[in-house]
Every structure is written in C-alpha cells, then in structure tokens.
Amino acid sequence: MDFGLTERSPWDEDVDGLLTFSFEDEPSYLLKEVDKSLKGEIEKVYKRGEFKGKKDEVYTLPTFGMINPERLIMVGLGKRDTFTLDRLRRASAIGVKEARRLKLTSLSSPLFGEEGTSLKDATEAIVTGAILGLYRFTELKTEKKDDETPYPQRWVFSITKEVKKEAILQSIEEGKGLAESVNYVRDLVNSPSNIVTPGRLVEEAEMLAREGGIECKVFNREDIERLGMGAFLSVLKGSDEPAYFIILEYMGGKKDDAPIVLAGKAITFDSGGISIKPSENMEKMKYDMSGGGAVLGTMKILTRLKPPINVIGLIPTGENLPSGKASKPGDVVKSLSGKTIEIISTDAEGRMLLADALSYALRYKPKVIIDIATLTGACLVALGRHAIGIMGNDRGLIEAFKRAGEASGERVWELPLWEEYEELIKSDVADIKNVGDKSAGTIVGGIFLKNFVGDTPWVHLDIASTAWAEKEGPYQPKGATGVGVRLLFEFLKGLSTN
Ligand code: BES
Ligand code: ZN
Ligand code: ZN
C-alpha cells in the first residue's frame, strides 16, 4: 500500500473512498464540512442513530456524485476521554477492511490531529493499523481468490500548508516499515515447520543482512558443540534437521558503543521431545519460533530506518523432537556458562537454548540484554492474551519497557523474580534443574534464565500467550501476530533519542 500527501481537501481528491474517524457522539469537523456538499445526509445518519462513533463501529454512505469519492466510510473511535493510539490503529484497520470489502482501490483522509496526540504519532498509528489490518496468509492456498489484489492500494492524507511535510512523511515511512516487518514475521510464523526450517531461518537472516548491509554469522552444529553450548545442544539431539546459532550485527551507532543484545527462541517445531506433548493442538507448535521471528523482524526494521544504535540479534534455532538420540529426563548437561543443568522435562527446551544464547550475549559486553520467547504455557493462565509477561533484574529497564508497551500497543505486565522462587529449581544432582513444581510456571522460566546474565541489565519477554491469535482482531487475523517487533522497536527508538 502506498501513502501520499495532498494539499487538496480529501473530498476533492480523485479517489474511490473518503475515510474518516470520529469520537463517540461527536461528528468531526470534517464531517460537518463534507455534509455541506452531501445535503445534510451525514446529519441524518447521526439523527437516526445509525452511526454514533462507538469504538470499532463502521458505517458507509454512498455519495451519489455529490463529492469526488464514491463512498464515505466513517469509523468510530469511542469516547474522547478514553482515547489511545491503539483505538486509531484499530479504526484504521477496520476502515481499510471495509474499503477492501467494497473493492475501493484508493482512499483519502484528513490528517488526524486531535489535542493530546501528535500528528506524527497519529499518522504512524493509522499507517501501521492499515497495513497490519490488510494482512492475510494465503501463500499456501492454490485456489484463486478475490483478494489476489490487495485493496486499497493508495491512501492520501490532506495536509494544510502549516504542516511539516517532512515529519509526516517520516512517520508514514516508519509506520509502513514497522507494519511490513511485522507482516514479514507473521508469514514466517504462520508457515509450517516443513517450510520454515532452521535452515530457512538462516537463509532469511542472510538475505536480510545482504539487503540491509549488516553482518551475519552462522554457527552450525559442530560450532555449537565446539563452543560448549551444551544446553542448546541437548535440545537439538533428537532431530535430523540441521540446527544453527544465527548472529546478526547492526552497527548504526559509534563503533565502541556497547550494544543491545536481542536473543530470540526459534524452535521451528516443539513436540516436547521425550517429554512429548499431547497431540491435540500440537500443530500450533510451529509458532515456537516466534521469539526468533521477532528478532529477525526487529533487525529488518533497524536496517530500514537506521537509528544510531548498535544492536546484536542472536537466534538459536532447531527442532525439539523425540528419537533414539534425543535427550532424556534426568540427563545432566553443561551449559556455555559452565553451570550444569538437570533436564527434568525435555519440553522445557526454550530456556535451555536461551541459557546459552544469554551466556554468549555477555561476550559483547552489552548495555542491555533482552530475550524474547514463547517460553511457557503458564503465561496464558497468568496473563491471558493481552499482555506479554515481562521479568528482569533492572527496574529502569522494566519501566522503559512498560512505556514502550503502552506506546506501541504491545503491552507488558511484570511478574516478580523474588529470590524465594530460586528454591524451585534447585537440583539434587546438578547446579540447577530446568523445571520447578506446578507453581509459577512463567516466573520459574524467568528465574532459570536469570542465572545466565550475571549483573548485566536484562529483561525476559514471555510471548507464549500473545504470539498466536485464536480469534480475529481489528488489525490481527487469526494465527501469527508478529508480536514483539513493535515493542522492541519502540524501546530501541527511545534509546537512540536519549
Ligand atoms: N513452547 C512451549 C511453551 C508454549 C506452550 C508456547 C503453549 C505456546 C503455547 C515450551 O517449550 C514448553 O513446552 N514449556 C513447558 C514448560 C514446562 C515443561 C515447565 C510448558 O509450558 O508446559
Ligand atoms: Zn517445550
Ligand atoms: Zn517450546
């Protein structure tokens, strides 16, 4: 989808549809203006109560040649005093999906400039919402469908002379880059494990590095063994599919600025291994590479928008399968940190590979380490589908993530890593074990990982309950959400402007 700016009014623009957003029971200034040309039709719609502007409400009016656009699409934002940027993302997606349903190929709108919201933030939210909303995963369907052409393809925003064009164009570029990176991740996560293999993730990383002009290094199984990543290795042993440790290095800052390291779990299929999962819903475990996907997507947006920071992406990737060669409950392995780990469940594999990724991250002497993973089913029980679980060892960092969560619409909720929980993973035979009892599943994952970061400021993001949507949302079809990219980028952007 292409976006542009015009100094003509949106109803004079040569487009199929005029799209507007309004607060509940408040026809916008623009609607009142257009209504002069529409002979009071909009006022009638409000009078009859056919459209009130409630959150997510949409109403389409044919314009019978009275203005240039053939249709006027009105989308509600809900009550003004409960407004958030996410309302705008939703409204934008609902509006463009309505336009697609009506086969409108071009749209116009005024810029959204309400008190308390900057034109830039609003424009970015509208652009992001639209591109995320139009996303569909159809690659693997052979039947021709009416959505072969993405509708609409062009959207122009009307601006007045006083508006800083450059700034708005930059917000458009940012919103577009972000949403396209999220959709890229959604494609990878929706693709099954026979297509998105660890090898395929290596190809993606190499392509991204080539196109974005950044460094990519790949360790294969022998390298992983030679380096002493015994925890990661213990997960890979059961599968015949080659596994890799992928490193992407984006150096947009000064050469000696300490980098931020992102580490993402990329298990392309998690059967549980010898501690095998029940077969019901097991097909979903193709999304166990969502953390690694989020890191890839974030590296992609960095290469596109080029903020002045250094960011390293670490993506340990492999499959977790049972076989005669697989790790068994009770096995003890030595991690890269030197700590020994007793494997109680081979299904708690994510923390094993992240343990080694975190130890490896320390080699960069990073300013901050962030890991992101579909780590625990318990996250769904604790927080449901609307929050990413966040845990960490640094108050300021966690607070920064809370702010980035609110701004990006990918909200985080903190769980404690109090020392009392450490008791749960004491092992009789090794330094630690990889699971606790039935309690505090998500926290135990965090407590385990905390053992591998030393004093480096670190946060752990558990996206097990947010990486996959069981139901369609306004800018989210069923399936992969591409969660993490917007949150991570928002956080990183904050660092580069400080
Ligand atoms: N990949 C799963 C976590 C998961 C479960 C993600 C459901 C998304 C949806 C992870 O590897 C796992 O199996 N975790 C175990 C941990 C347990 C053995 C301590 C779990 O959540 O049951
Ligand atoms: Zn597992
Ligand atoms: Zn897993």
CSV table of N, CA, C and O and ligand atoms in Angstrom, one decimal, residues 265 270 277 285 287-288 345 347-351 374-378 435 464, ligand 1:
chain,number,residue,atom,x,y,z
A,265,LYS,N,14.1,-17.1,20.9
A,265,LYS,CA,13.9,-18.5,20.8
A,265,LYS,C,13.3,-18.9,19.5
A,265,LYS,O,12.2,-18.3,19.1
A,270,ASP,N,8.1,-27.6,18.2
A,270,ASP,CA,8.3,-28.1,19.6
A,270,ASP,C,7.3,-29.3,19.9
A,270,ASP,O,6.1,-29.0,20.2
A,277,LYS,N,4.4,-33.8,24.0
A,277,LYS,CA,3.2,-33.1,24.3
A,277,LYS,C,2.0,-33.9,23.9
A,277,LYS,O,2.1,-34.8,23.0
A,285,MET,N,2.5,-25.8,17.5
A,285,MET,CA,3.9,-25.6,18.0
A,285,MET,C,4.9,-25.2,16.9
A,285,MET,O,6.1,-25.1,17.1
A,287,TYR,N,4.6,-22.4,15.9
A,287,TYR,CA,4.9,-20.9,16.3
A,287,TYR,C,5.9,-20.8,17.4
A,287,TYR,O,6.1,-19.7,17.9
A,288,ASP,N,6.6,-21.9,17.8
A,288,ASP,CA,7.6,-21.8,18.8
A,288,ASP,C,8.8,-21.1,18.4
A,288,ASP,O,9.8,-21.0,19.1
A,345,SER,N,12.3,-31.9,32.3
A,345,SER,CA,11.4,-32.1,31.2
A,345,SER,C,12.1,-31.7,29.9
A,345,SER,O,12.7,-30.5,29.9
A,347,ASP,N,10.6,-30.9,27.5
A,347,ASP,CA,9.7,-29.9,26.9
A,347,ASP,C,10.0,-28.5,27.4
A,347,ASP,O,9.5,-27.5,26.8
A,348,ALA,N,10.8,-28.4,28.4
A,348,ALA,CA,11.3,-27.0,28.8
A,348,ALA,C,12.6,-26.7,28.1
A,348,ALA,O,13.6,-26.5,28.7
A,349,GLU,N,12.5,-26.7,26.8
A,349,GLU,CA,13.7,-26.6,25.9
A,349,GLU,C,14.1,-25.2,25.6
A,349,GLU,O,15.3,-24.9,25.4
A,350,GLY,N,13.1,-24.3,25.6
A,350,GLY,CA,13.4,-22.9,25.3
A,350,GLY,C,14.4,-22.3,26.2
A,350,GLY,O,15.4,-21.6,25.7
A,351,ARG,N,14.3,-22.5,27.5
A,351,ARG,CA,15.2,-21.9,28.4
A,351,ARG,C,16.6,-22.5,28.3
A,351,ARG,O,17.6,-21.9,28.7
A,374,THR,N,8.5,-17.8,23.2
A,374,THR,CA,7.3,-18.4,23.6
A,374,THR,C,7.7,-19.5,24.6
A,374,THR,O,7.8,-20.7,24.3
A,375,LEU,N,7.8,-19.1,25.9
A,375,LEU,CA,8.5,-19.9,26.8
A,375,LEU,C,7.6,-20.8,27.6
A,375,LEU,O,7.9,-22.0,27.9
A,376,THR,N,6.5,-20.3,28.1
A,376,THR,CA,5.6,-21.1,29.0
A,376,THR,C,4.1,-21.0,28.7
A,376,THR,O,3.6,-19.9,28.5
A,377,GLY,N,3.5,-22.2,28.6
A,377,GLY,CA,2.0,-22.2,28.5
A,377,GLY,C,1.4,-21.5,29.7
A,377,GLY,O,0.3,-21.0,29.6
A,378,ALA,N,2.1,-21.5,30.8
A,378,ALA,CA,1.5,-20.9,32.0
A,378,ALA,C,1.3,-19.4,31.9
A,378,ALA,O,0.5,-18.8,32.6
A,435,VAL,N,13.0,-27.4,35.4
A,435,VAL,CA,11.6,-27.0,35.7
A,435,VAL,C,11.4,-27.1,37.3
A,435,VAL,O,12.2,-27.7,38.0
A,464,ALA,N,4.4,-16.4,24.9
A,464,ALA,CA,3.7,-17.6,24.6
A,464,ALA,C,2.2,-17.4,24.4
A,464,ALA,O,1.6,-18.0,23.6
B,1,BES,N1,6.9,-23.9,23.6
B,1,BES,C1,6.4,-24.3,24.9
B,1,BES,C2,5.6,-23.2,25.5
B,1,BES,C3,4.3,-22.9,24.9
B,1,BES,C4,3.1,-23.6,25.3
B,1,BES,C5,4.2,-21.9,24.0
B,1,BES,C6,1.9,-23.3,24.7
B,1,BES,C7,3.0,-21.6,23.4
B,1,BES,C8,1.8,-22.3,23.7
B,1,BES,C9,7.6,-24.6,25.8
B,1,BES,O1,8.7,-25.1,25.3
B,1,BES,C10,7.1,-25.6,26.8
B,1,BES,O2,6.7,-26.6,26.4
B,1,BES,N2,7.0,-25.2,28.1
B,1,BES,C11,6.5,-26.0,29.1
B,1,BES,C12,7.3,-25.8,30.4
B,1,BES,C13,7.1,-26.8,31.4
B,1,BES,C14,7.6,-28.2,31.0
B,1,BES,C15,7.8,-26.4,32.7
B,1,BES,C16,5.1,-25.7,29.3
B,1,BES,O3,4.7,-24.5,29.2
B,1,BES,O4,4.3,-26.6,29.6
